[in-house]
Short mmCIF file of C-alpha atoms in Angstrom, two decimals:
data_model
loop_
_atom_site.label_atom_id
_atom_site.label_comp_id
_atom_site.label_asym_id
_atom_site.label_seq_id
_atom_site.Cartn_x
_atom_site.Cartn_y
_atom_site.Cartn_z
CA MET I 1 -38.04 24.35 2.10
CA LYS I 2 -35.51 24.46 -0.89
CA LYS I 3 -32.17 22.84 0.04
CA HIS I 4 -29.44 24.75 -1.29
CA LEU I 5 -26.19 22.02 -1.99
CA ILE I 6 -23.30 24.02 -0.72
CA LEU I 7 -19.75 22.49 -2.62
CA PHE I 8 -17.34 24.60 -0.39
CA ALA I 9 -15.09 22.43 -2.43
CA LEU I 10 -15.03 24.67 -5.48
CA LEU I 11 -15.40 27.73 -3.60
CA PHE I 12 -11.69 27.20 -1.76
CA LEU I 13 -10.11 25.05 -4.15
CA PRO I 14 -8.64 25.97 -7.94
CA PHE I 15 -9.46 23.87 -10.72
CA THR I 16 -5.67 23.31 -11.67
CA THR I 17 -5.90 21.56 -8.43
CA ILE I 18 -8.53 19.02 -9.34
CA ALA I 19 -5.90 18.41 -12.25
CA GLN I 20 -2.80 18.25 -10.14
CA ILE I 21 -4.91 15.67 -7.36
CA GLN I 22 -5.69 13.32 -10.71
CA GLN I 23 -2.43 13.77 -12.07
CA SER I 24 -0.68 12.51 -8.59
CA GLN I 25 -2.21 9.52 -8.58
CA GLN I 26 0.07 7.91 -12.17
CA THR I 27 3.09 6.97 -12.02
CA PRO I 28 5.00 10.36 -12.94
CA VAL I 29 6.88 9.14 -16.29
CA TYR I 30 10.77 8.84 -15.86
CA GLY I 31 12.60 12.30 -17.24
CA ASP I 32 9.02 14.36 -15.67
CA TRP I 33 11.76 16.57 -13.99
CA LEU I 34 13.69 17.95 -17.21
CA PHE I 35 10.94 20.44 -17.72
CA ASN I 36 11.01 22.53 -14.38
CA GLY I 37 14.38 23.93 -15.34
CA ASP I 38 12.49 27.27 -16.88
CA PHE I 39 14.30 26.65 -19.84
CA ALA I 40 11.73 28.98 -21.73
CA ASN I 41 12.65 31.75 -19.96
CA GLN I 42 16.50 31.40 -21.02
CA SER I 43 17.49 31.82 -24.86
CA PHE I 44 20.86 31.19 -25.52
CA ASN I 45 23.27 33.69 -27.49
CA GLY I 46 26.73 31.51 -27.46
CA PHE I 47 27.97 29.67 -30.10
CA ASN I 48 30.11 26.58 -30.47
CA PRO I 49 32.70 26.22 -33.07
CA ASP I 50 30.73 23.55 -35.12
CA TYR I 51 27.55 26.02 -35.22
CA GLN I 52 27.07 26.69 -38.60
CA LEU I 53 26.08 30.12 -40.24
CA ALA I 54 22.47 30.54 -41.79
CA ILE I 55 20.54 32.91 -43.55
CA GLY I 56 19.61 35.64 -41.11
CA ASP I 57 22.56 35.28 -38.67
CA LYS I 58 24.48 38.86 -37.99
CA VAL I 59 28.35 38.73 -38.60
CA ARG I 60 30.13 41.90 -37.27
CA VAL I 61 33.11 42.86 -39.66
CA GLN I 62 36.40 45.08 -38.63
CA ILE I 63 38.85 46.52 -40.62
CA TRP I 64 41.64 48.28 -39.71
CA GLY I 65 45.16 49.80 -41.28
CA GLY I 66 44.99 51.00 -44.68
CA THR I 67 41.55 51.48 -44.95
CA SER I 68 38.63 50.98 -41.64
CA LEU I 69 35.17 49.53 -40.99
CA ASP I 70 33.34 48.28 -38.19
CA ALA I 71 29.72 47.33 -39.38
CA ILE I 72 27.52 44.25 -38.94
CA PHE I 73 25.71 42.58 -41.98
CA GLU I 74 23.05 40.52 -41.95
CA ILE I 75 23.35 37.03 -44.14
CA ASP I 76 20.93 37.86 -47.06
CA LYS I 77 19.00 34.87 -48.95
CA GLN I 78 21.71 34.50 -51.14
CA GLY I 79 23.85 33.15 -47.97
CA ASN I 80 26.38 36.57 -48.53
CA ILE I 81 27.38 39.56 -46.27
CA PHE I 82 28.20 42.53 -48.50
CA ILE I 83 31.13 44.16 -47.36
CA PRO I 84 32.08 47.67 -48.87
CA LYS I 85 35.01 48.04 -51.45
CA VAL I 86 35.17 44.44 -51.74
CA GLY I 87 31.73 42.60 -51.95
CA PRO I 88 29.44 39.76 -51.51
CA VAL I 89 31.44 37.28 -49.14
CA GLN I 90 29.86 33.69 -49.20
CA VAL I 91 29.57 32.60 -45.49
CA SER I 92 26.21 30.33 -45.16
CA GLY I 93 26.95 27.06 -44.19
CA VAL I 94 30.25 28.26 -42.99
CA LYS I 95 31.27 26.94 -39.40
CA ASN I 96 32.03 29.39 -36.71
CA SER I 97 35.44 28.36 -36.23
CA GLN I 98 35.74 28.99 -39.74
CA LEU I 99 34.07 32.42 -40.51
CA ASN I 100 37.13 34.61 -39.37
CA GLN I 101 39.36 32.94 -42.13
CA VAL I 102 36.91 32.78 -44.61
CA VAL I 103 36.12 36.63 -44.15
CA VAL I 104 40.07 37.28 -44.47
CA ASN I 105 40.50 35.81 -47.31
CA ARG I 106 38.02 37.35 -49.21
CA VAL I 107 39.09 41.00 -47.99
CA LYS I 108 42.69 40.15 -48.98
CA GLN I 109 41.27 39.54 -52.28
CA VAL I 110 41.06 43.76 -52.57
CA PHE I 111 43.54 44.66 -49.65
CA GLN I 112 46.30 42.65 -50.18
CA SER I 113 48.74 44.59 -47.51
CA ASN I 114 48.61 46.89 -44.82
CA VAL I 115 45.18 45.85 -43.45
CA HIS I 116 43.84 43.77 -40.45
CA ILE I 117 40.34 41.49 -40.72
CA TYR I 118 38.41 40.24 -37.67
CA ALA I 119 34.93 38.86 -38.15
CA THR I 120 32.76 37.14 -35.35
CA LEU I 121 29.58 35.37 -35.49
CA GLU I 122 27.23 38.53 -33.36
CA SER I 123 24.00 37.12 -32.95
CA ALA I 124 21.83 34.10 -34.54
CA GLN I 125 18.83 34.15 -36.48
CA PRO I 126 15.26 34.68 -34.80
CA VAL I 127 13.15 31.80 -36.21
CA LYS I 128 9.64 30.49 -35.58
CA VAL I 129 9.18 26.70 -34.60
CA TYR I 130 6.38 24.59 -35.10
CA VAL I 131 6.24 22.17 -31.84
CA THR I 132 3.74 19.61 -32.18
CA GLY I 133 2.51 16.10 -31.39
CA HIS I 134 2.41 15.05 -27.66
CA VAL I 135 3.55 18.38 -26.04
CA MET I 136 1.42 20.37 -23.78
CA GLN I 137 0.82 22.94 -25.63
CA PRO I 138 1.38 22.32 -29.12
CA GLY I 139 2.21 25.74 -31.08
CA LEU I 140 4.36 28.09 -33.22
CA TYR I 141 7.38 29.45 -30.94
CA ALA I 142 9.89 32.00 -31.23
CA GLY I 143 13.37 31.65 -30.53
CA LEU I 144 17.04 31.73 -31.87
CA SER I 145 18.64 29.50 -34.29
CA SER I 146 21.35 28.52 -31.81
CA ASP I 147 18.65 27.38 -29.10
CA SER I 148 18.20 23.71 -28.41
CA ILE I 149 15.12 21.76 -28.74
CA LEU I 150 14.76 21.24 -25.07
CA TYR I 151 13.84 25.26 -25.26
CA PHE I 152 11.75 24.97 -27.50
CA LEU I 153 9.97 21.81 -25.53
CA ASP I 154 9.96 23.86 -22.47
CA LYS I 155 8.10 26.74 -24.18
CA ALA I 156 5.33 23.92 -25.07
CA LYS I 157 4.97 23.03 -21.29
CA GLY I 158 7.04 19.77 -21.68
CA ILE I 159 6.19 16.47 -23.00
CA HIS I 160 2.69 15.32 -22.43
CA PRO I 161 3.17 12.95 -19.02
CA THR I 162 0.92 10.50 -20.20
CA SER I 163 1.25 10.01 -23.99
CA GLY I 164 4.63 11.86 -25.11
CA SER I 165 7.63 10.00 -25.71
CA TYR I 166 11.08 10.84 -24.57
CA LEU I 167 12.82 8.45 -26.95
CA ASP I 168 11.59 9.31 -30.11
CA ILE I 169 12.01 13.29 -30.67
CA ARG I 170 12.05 14.74 -34.72
CA LEU I 171 13.75 17.65 -35.85
CA ILE I 172 11.70 18.11 -39.28
CA ARG I 173 12.51 20.39 -42.23
CA SER I 174 11.10 20.87 -45.29
CA GLY I 175 8.78 17.43 -44.16
CA GLN I 176 11.61 15.09 -43.91
CA ALA I 177 12.65 14.20 -40.14
CA ILE I 178 16.78 15.13 -40.43
CA GLU I 179 17.77 14.21 -36.63
CA THR I 180 15.55 12.55 -34.10
CA PHE I 181 16.59 12.97 -30.17
CA ASN I 182 16.45 10.69 -27.22
CA LEU I 183 16.05 12.15 -23.98
CA TYR I 184 16.92 9.07 -21.77
CA THR I 185 20.64 9.24 -23.51
CA PHE I 186 20.34 12.90 -22.44
CA LEU I 187 19.73 12.47 -19.02
CA THR I 188 21.48 9.51 -18.05
CA GLN I 189 24.82 10.06 -20.26
CA GLY I 190 24.79 13.56 -20.80
CA LEU I 191 24.77 13.40 -24.35
CA MET I 192 22.65 15.60 -26.80
CA THR I 193 23.16 15.27 -30.75
CA PRO I 194 24.34 18.33 -32.01
CA HIS I 195 21.18 20.35 -34.02
CA GLN I 196 20.75 23.63 -35.41
CA ILE I 197 16.86 24.97 -35.77
CA ARG I 198 16.15 26.92 -38.71
CA ASP I 199 13.20 28.94 -39.03
CA GLY I 200 10.04 26.67 -40.00
CA ASP I 201 11.73 23.94 -38.97
CA THR I 202 9.01 21.54 -36.74
CA ILE I 203 9.78 19.73 -33.31
CA PHE I 204 7.46 16.44 -33.12
CA VAL I 205 6.86 14.40 -29.84
CA SER I 206 6.01 10.98 -31.20
CA PRO I 207 3.56 8.93 -29.34
CA ARG I 208 4.70 7.19 -26.04
CA LYS I 209 6.32 3.73 -27.22
CA LYS I 210 5.90 0.56 -24.37
CA HIS I 211 6.83 1.27 -20.90
CA VAL I 212 6.73 -0.77 -17.26
CA ALA I 213 6.55 0.97 -13.82
CA VAL I 214 8.77 0.90 -11.52
CA ASP I 215 8.02 1.37 -7.55
CA GLY I 216 9.78 0.13 -4.21
CA LEU I 217 13.50 1.03 -2.89
CA VAL I 218 14.63 3.12 -5.89
CA ALA I 219 15.63 6.78 -6.17
CA LYS I 220 12.42 8.04 -8.21
CA ALA I 221 9.53 5.83 -8.68
CA SER I 222 8.76 6.02 -12.37
CA ALA I 223 7.38 5.05 -15.94
CA ILE I 224 10.31 3.68 -17.87
CA GLU I 225 9.78 3.81 -21.69
CA PHE I 226 11.66 1.76 -23.89
CA ALA I 227 11.39 1.27 -27.69
CA GLN I 228 12.06 -2.66 -28.47
CA THR I 229 9.35 -5.71 -27.84
CA GLN I 230 10.30 -6.02 -24.61
CA THR I 231 13.47 -5.39 -22.68
CA ASN I 232 15.25 -6.58 -19.28
CA LEU I 233 15.76 -5.84 -15.77
CA ALA I 234 19.48 -4.68 -16.23
CA TYR I 235 17.70 -1.91 -18.48
CA ILE I 236 15.67 -0.65 -15.77
CA LYS I 237 18.12 -0.97 -12.87
CA GLN I 238 20.38 1.32 -15.22
CA MET I 239 17.71 3.90 -15.24
CA VAL I 240 16.01 4.08 -11.88
CA LYS I 241 19.22 3.40 -9.42
CA PRO I 242 17.86 1.08 -6.76
CA GLN I 243 18.89 1.50 -3.25
CA PRO I 244 21.84 -0.48 -1.74
CA THR I 245 19.64 -2.59 0.39
CA VAL I 246 17.17 -4.01 -2.14
CA THR I 247 18.11 -7.60 -2.11
CA HIS I 248 14.43 -8.79 -4.54
CA VAL I 249 12.44 -7.45 -7.16
CA ARG I 250 8.76 -8.77 -7.32
CA ILE I 251 7.76 -8.19 -11.03
CA TYR I 252 3.74 -7.91 -11.66
CA ARG I 253 2.52 -9.26 -15.36
CA ASN I 254 -1.63 -8.74 -16.61
CA SER I 255 -2.39 -11.07 -18.77
CA GLY I 256 -6.27 -10.53 -19.80
CA THR I 257 -8.23 -11.04 -16.78
CA GLU I 258 -5.45 -12.60 -14.58
CA GLN I 259 -2.20 -11.14 -13.15
CA PHE I 260 1.03 -13.04 -12.79
CA VAL I 261 3.83 -12.32 -10.19
CA ASP I 262 7.51 -13.27 -10.11
CA TYR I 263 9.82 -12.62 -7.58
CA HIS I 264 13.60 -12.81 -8.33
CA ALA I 265 17.08 -12.26 -6.28
CA ILE I 266 18.10 -8.79 -7.77
CA ASP I 267 21.49 -10.55 -8.49
CA GLU I 268 20.15 -13.47 -10.62
CA ALA I 269 17.33 -11.13 -12.45
CA ASP I 270 19.45 -9.26 -15.17
CA GLN I 271 17.90 -10.87 -18.05
CA ALA I 272 14.81 -11.41 -16.67
CA PRO I 273 12.41 -10.15 -19.49
CA LEU I 274 9.71 -7.60 -19.37
CA TYR I 275 7.20 -6.49 -21.52
CA SER I 276 4.60 -3.31 -21.49
CA GLY I 277 2.79 -3.12 -18.77
CA ASP I 278 4.65 -4.68 -16.31
CA LYS I 279 5.33 -3.44 -12.75
CA VAL I 280 8.37 -3.55 -11.36
CA VAL I 281 8.64 -2.98 -7.13
CA PHE I 282 12.25 -3.08 -5.59
CA VAL I 283 12.06 -4.92 -1.92
CA SER I 284 14.53 -5.60 0.94
CA ASP I 285 13.79 -9.07 1.74
CA GLN I 286 16.63 -9.24 4.61
CA LYS I 287 16.09 -10.69 7.76
CA ALA I 288 17.39 -8.50 10.73
CA ARG I 289 19.60 -9.76 12.66
CA SER I 290 20.59 -6.86 15.27
CA ILE I 291 18.95 -3.58 15.78
CA SER I 292 20.28 -0.15 16.81
CA VAL I 293 18.64 1.66 19.56
CA ARG I 294 19.36 5.34 21.09
CA VAL I 295 19.33 5.86 24.93
CA GLU I 296 19.07 9.77 25.34
CA GLY I 297 18.88 11.92 28.96
CA GLU I 298 19.86 11.42 31.81
CA HIS I 299 22.66 8.12 32.50
CA GLU I 300 26.30 7.52 32.39
CA SER I 301 26.25 5.47 29.70
CA GLU I 302 26.50 5.05 25.99
CA ARG I 303 24.27 6.90 23.67
CA GLU I 304 24.09 3.77 20.91
CA TYR I 305 23.36 0.35 21.62
CA VAL I 306 23.29 -2.32 19.10
CA LEU I 307 21.49 -5.43 20.22
CA PRO I 308 19.98 -8.85 19.04
CA HIS I 309 16.81 -8.77 17.55
CA GLY I 310 14.09 -9.21 19.75
CA SER I 311 15.41 -7.75 22.98
CA THR I 312 13.45 -6.11 25.45
CA LEU I 313 13.23 -2.88 27.03
CA ALA I 314 14.43 -4.73 30.52
CA GLU I 315 17.54 -6.06 28.78
CA LEU I 316 18.57 -2.96 27.29
CA ILE I 317 17.84 -0.88 31.01
CA SER I 318 20.05 -3.53 32.69
CA GLN I 319 23.14 -2.49 30.44
CA ILE I 320 22.65 1.04 31.42
CA GLU I 321 24.38 3.12 33.99
CA LEU I 322 22.24 5.56 36.16
CA ASN I 323 23.00 8.42 38.03
CA ASN I 324 21.29 10.08 41.02
CA LEU I 325 19.07 12.41 38.90
CA SER I 326 17.75 9.33 36.53
CA ASP I 327 13.83 8.60 36.88
CA LEU I 328 13.10 5.29 35.91
CA SER I 329 9.74 5.52 36.59
CA GLY I 330 9.09 8.26 34.04
CA ILE I 331 11.13 6.41 31.28
CA GLN I 332 10.09 7.36 27.81
CA LEU I 333 9.85 5.04 24.81
CA PHE I 334 9.22 6.97 21.06
CA ARG I 335 9.25 4.70 18.33
CA ASP I 336 8.58 5.29 14.18
CA SER I 337 5.97 2.69 13.39
CA VAL I 338 3.60 4.64 16.67
CA ARG I 339 4.99 8.17 15.11
CA ALA I 340 3.44 6.55 11.48
CA ARG I 341 0.69 5.58 12.62
CA GLN I 342 -0.49 8.49 14.86
CA LYS I 343 0.27 10.74 12.08
CA GLU I 344 -1.85 8.27 9.91
CA MET I 345 -4.80 8.56 12.22
CA LEU I 346 -4.88 12.35 12.48
CA GLN I 347 -4.70 12.57 9.04
CA SER I 348 -7.86 10.59 8.49
CA SER I 349 -9.59 12.33 11.32
CA LEU I 350 -8.70 15.54 9.37
CA GLN I 351 -10.16 14.14 5.86
CA SER I 352 -13.04 12.82 7.53
CA LEU I 353 -13.39 16.52 8.86
CA GLU I 354 -12.77 18.01 5.30
CA SER I 355 -15.01 15.84 4.09
CA SER I 356 -18.12 16.69 5.98
CA VAL I 357 -17.18 20.42 5.79
CA LEU I 358 -17.16 20.20 1.93
CA THR I 359 -20.49 18.43 1.42
CA ALA I 360 -22.65 20.26 4.34
CA ARG I 361 -25.98 21.47 3.05
CA SER I 362 -27.61 24.68 3.97
CA ASP I 363 -31.49 24.99 3.98
CA THR I 364 -31.11 28.70 3.03
CA ALA I 365 -29.13 31.12 1.31
CA GLU I 366 -28.34 33.31 4.56
CA ALA I 367 -27.16 30.09 6.24
CA ALA I 368 -25.19 29.09 3.28
CA ALA I 369 -23.25 32.14 3.35
CA LEU I 370 -22.42 31.84 7.16
CA ARG I 371 -21.45 28.27 6.76
CA ALA I 372 -19.18 29.11 3.88
CA LYS I 373 -17.66 31.62 6.92
CA GLU I 374 -17.29 28.81 8.82
CA ALA I 375 -15.77 26.52 6.48
CA GLU I 376 -13.25 28.67 5.45
CA LEU I 377 -12.00 28.96 9.47
CA ILE I 378 -12.15 25.16 9.79
CA LEU I 379 -10.36 24.45 6.72
CA GLN I 380 -7.67 27.14 7.77
CA TRP I 381 -7.22 25.22 10.94
CA VAL I 382 -7.38 21.77 9.32
CA GLU I 383 -4.31 22.84 7.08
CA ARG I 384 -2.13 23.85 10.46
CA ALA I 385 -3.17 20.84 11.98
CA LYS I 386 -1.96 18.73 9.32
CA ASN I 387 1.76 20.05 10.08
CA ILE I 388 1.94 19.01 13.22
CA GLN I 389 3.98 15.71 14.35
CA PRO I 390 3.01 12.92 16.47
CA ARG I 391 5.94 11.67 18.73
CA GLY I 392 5.13 8.81 18.56
CA GLN I 393 5.47 7.89 22.39
CA VAL I 394 4.64 4.16 23.79
CA ILE I 395 2.64 4.53 26.92
CA LEU I 396 4.70 2.57 29.74
CA THR I 397 2.25 1.61 32.31
CA ASN I 398 4.96 0.77 35.08
CA THR I 399 8.23 -0.90 35.29
CA ASP I 400 6.52 -4.50 35.06
CA VAL I 401 5.70 -4.13 31.26
CA PHE I 402 9.49 -3.57 30.52
CA ASN I 403 10.17 -7.31 29.74
CA ASP I 404 7.10 -7.40 27.73
CA ILE I 405 8.23 -4.59 25.22
CA HIS I 406 10.28 -5.76 22.00
CA LEU I 407 12.36 -3.16 20.83
CA GLU I 408 12.79 -2.00 17.12
CA GLN I 409 15.39 -0.48 14.72
CA GLY I 410 15.83 3.31 15.58
CA ASP I 411 13.70 3.36 18.94
CA ILE I 412 15.05 6.22 20.90
CA ILE I 413 14.64 5.72 24.94
CA ARG I 414 14.80 8.77 26.92
CA ILE I 415 15.26 8.76 30.45
CA PRO I 416 14.37 11.77 32.25
CA SER I 417 15.66 13.97 35.17
CA LYS I 418 14.06 13.42 38.19
CA SER I 419 12.21 17.09 38.13
CA SER I 420 10.24 19.63 40.63
CA LEU I 421 8.38 21.50 38.37
CA VAL I 422 4.83 20.84 36.71
CA LEU I 423 4.18 22.47 33.11
CA VAL I 424 1.14 24.14 32.42
CA HIS I 425 -0.31 24.97 28.73
CA GLY I 426 -3.00 26.05 26.68
CA GLU I 427 -5.67 27.81 28.07
CA VAL I 428 -4.27 29.40 30.76
CA VAL I 429 -3.13 33.33 31.16
CA PHE I 430 0.45 32.43 31.67
CA PRO I 431 1.69 29.15 30.46
CA SER I 432 4.34 28.32 33.11
CA ALA I 433 6.75 25.87 34.78
CA ILE I 434 5.22 26.11 38.54
CA THR I 435 7.31 24.54 41.24
CA HIS I 436 5.51 20.62 42.39
CA GLU I 437 4.36 20.71 45.98
CA ALA I 438 2.94 17.64 47.47
CA ASP I 439 -0.53 19.23 48.67
CA SER I 440 -0.99 21.04 45.72
CA THR I 441 -4.00 20.39 42.98
CA VAL I 442 -4.52 20.49 39.38
CA ILE I 443 -6.55 23.36 40.31
CA ASP I 444 -3.94 25.34 42.21
CA TYR I 445 -1.47 24.40 39.31
CA ILE I 446 -3.95 26.46 36.58
CA ASN I 447 -4.84 29.12 39.04
CA SER I 448 -0.70 29.69 39.54
CA ALA I 449 -0.27 30.01 35.72
CA GLY I 450 -2.99 32.70 35.85
CA GLY I 451 -6.18 30.56 35.56
CA TYR I 452 -8.45 29.96 32.73
CA THR I 453 -8.86 32.10 29.56
CA GLN I 454 -12.07 30.88 29.05
CA SER I 455 -15.13 29.83 30.92
CA GLU I 456 -14.87 26.47 32.59
CA ASP I 457 -17.37 25.12 30.54
CA SER I 458 -17.18 21.94 28.56
CA THR I 459 -13.47 22.97 28.98
CA TYR I 460 -11.25 19.40 28.76
CA VAL I 461 -8.22 19.09 31.03
CA ILE I 462 -5.22 16.72 30.55
CA VAL I 463 -2.65 15.66 32.71
CA MET I 464 0.15 13.93 31.27
CA HIS I 465 2.79 12.05 33.14
CA LYS I 466 6.57 11.50 32.20
CA ASN I 467 6.02 7.57 30.82
CA GLY I 468 3.41 8.89 28.45
CA GLN I 469 0.44 7.67 30.30
CA PHE I 470 -2.45 10.44 30.88
CA GLU I 471 -5.87 11.39 32.41
CA LYS I 472 -8.45 13.72 31.05
CA TYR I 473 -11.36 15.74 32.86
CA LEU I 474 -13.46 18.28 32.55
CA ALA I 475 -12.61 21.24 33.87
CA GLU I 476 -16.07 22.39 35.53
CA ASP I 477 -15.57 18.64 37.69
CA THR I 478 -13.50 20.51 40.44
CA SER I 479 -13.73 17.83 42.64
CA LYS I 480 -11.77 15.37 40.25
CA LEU I 481 -9.48 17.63 39.15
CA LYS I 482 -8.48 18.07 43.34
CA ARG I 483 -8.01 14.53 43.58
CA ALA I 484 -5.99 13.77 41.00
CA LYS I 485 -2.33 12.84 41.35
CA ILE I 486 0.17 15.37 40.52
CA VAL I 487 3.75 14.68 40.46
CA GLY I 488 7.25 16.65 39.74
CA GLY I 489 7.35 16.28 35.60
CA ASP I 490 3.42 15.74 34.63
CA GLU I 491 1.98 18.46 32.51
CA ILE I 492 -1.08 20.07 32.52
CA PHE I 493 -2.79 20.89 29.44
CA ILE I 494 -6.23 22.95 29.07
CA LEU I 495 -7.97 22.32 25.71
CA PRO I 496 -9.57 25.31 23.66
CA LYS I 497 -13.12 24.82 23.94
CA VAL I 498 -15.04 24.80 20.46
CA ASP I 499 -18.17 27.57 20.46
CA THR I 500 -20.67 25.37 19.82
CA LYS I 501 -22.65 28.09 19.20
CA TYR I 502 -20.88 28.75 15.35
CA LEU I 503 -19.42 25.74 14.84
CA GLN I 504 -21.62 22.91 13.76
CA PHE I 505 -18.60 20.49 13.77
CA SER I 506 -17.33 21.26 17.04
CA LYS I 507 -17.46 17.64 18.24
CA ASP I 508 -15.17 16.44 15.71
CA ILE I 509 -12.94 19.32 16.48
CA THR I 510 -12.63 18.89 20.01
CA GLN I 511 -11.53 15.13 19.43
CA ILE I 512 -8.89 15.98 17.18
CA ILE I 513 -7.74 18.97 19.41
CA TYR I 514 -7.83 15.95 21.93
CA GLN I 515 -6.03 13.63 19.43
CA ILE I 516 -3.16 16.07 18.85
CA ALA I 517 -2.55 17.14 22.57
CA VAL I 518 -1.85 13.33 23.46
CA SER I 519 -0.08 12.42 20.38
CA ALA I 520 2.12 15.40 20.03
CA ALA I 521 2.23 17.28 23.23
CA VAL I 522 0.99 20.31 21.44
CA VAL I 523 -2.39 22.19 22.12
CA LEU I 524 -3.74 23.65 18.91
CA GLY I 525 -6.63 26.11 19.07
CA MET I 526 -8.72 27.71 16.60
#
């Protein structure tokens, strides 16, 4: 039977996404954010005093008194405007700040008294400018003579991220480069060389010059461009602004088939030479002498504690003043490193599921159509699952382990209150908080919440205790559920059942649902 390979990736992902994925794997060039400001949709009619009038500009002239006139004149090919009863007035090349005086002087030659004159630049000349070189979309673009080169570069979708230069952008007129622009100067100092665009000008973006990649503890990982044969670390620091916690810098350098690594203290490395192709990583090589942890929940002590590095949970608890409502047996520990690892494992499981779905084979066209609908449902669920944030809870089996638990920077210790409630979540009719009773079983609590919303076969029930410990049961195994020990403050999760009749990947999905419930205390159904 003929096999049909169903490429779900092509069904659900646009081609631009593939390009974006490839580009995201490269270090972004410094300044790549410059053309996210939508310059292309912002044309400016304002003029600075040094703007020089050019052919095609429009001048408004108003005369009152002994004679009157209110008209707009376009500068002709000879650089003049023609005012009735006065004649031609040469204004091309005149600065905007001097325009009024030039017109006044010319009119006064004809009307020497009882006449008042006011002249102002009405609008700039429409121009067509070629934008070429290493830009995303070279071409001919329309604008005004008062527009900035940034406007035209943005019209061309910006400088090419891997081949264009931010240091060498040329304004070419009549075959000659009349101005060179350095956008790094604009980005770091706010300086832009004054310029005026004329019809037929060309903006040329030169090839990218030498560059080094910068990563680590900086405001933005970037590829920094430089024009010389080599640069130094002082230049790089000025561009990327390392974080205050940086103590050292690591420099990777490739030489043929070999790679060398240099390691310098940040305060002593300003003159360290850097060459094109090097990679600079700013790091913090500090030795922790103390840590800060936060204690939340039911207690009478401070909320923030500073402890020596290596302190244990038992040492911290000895400093906490508990009260009558404190439940030390249910103490909870939340840790950033555990949260990050849980998130990493969840993402790995989701990516594996995505890969399986997108590369699945079908025997027939009918099966392929069914698989496509199935895949769409799964991928939508995967996107929701990616947004789940694990809690990072460390399971504390009993108080005997407190001496073995070394605290880390940023740990959160939560002392829960003694509780007489049991929470029931997930696939029940009425998710509820139910009063704890010593002789009640898991089944009793589920029934108190209205019972299951789905058949019991293949449905999993998780009992989670306050300290992070949990047990998993099959709903149909009623004998074990009746023996399960429940105390106040426990939570019961009824996981959704994945219908194996329609979903080929039910085993993987069921495992991920379980993983989310345990790490994030969330029941995520399909």
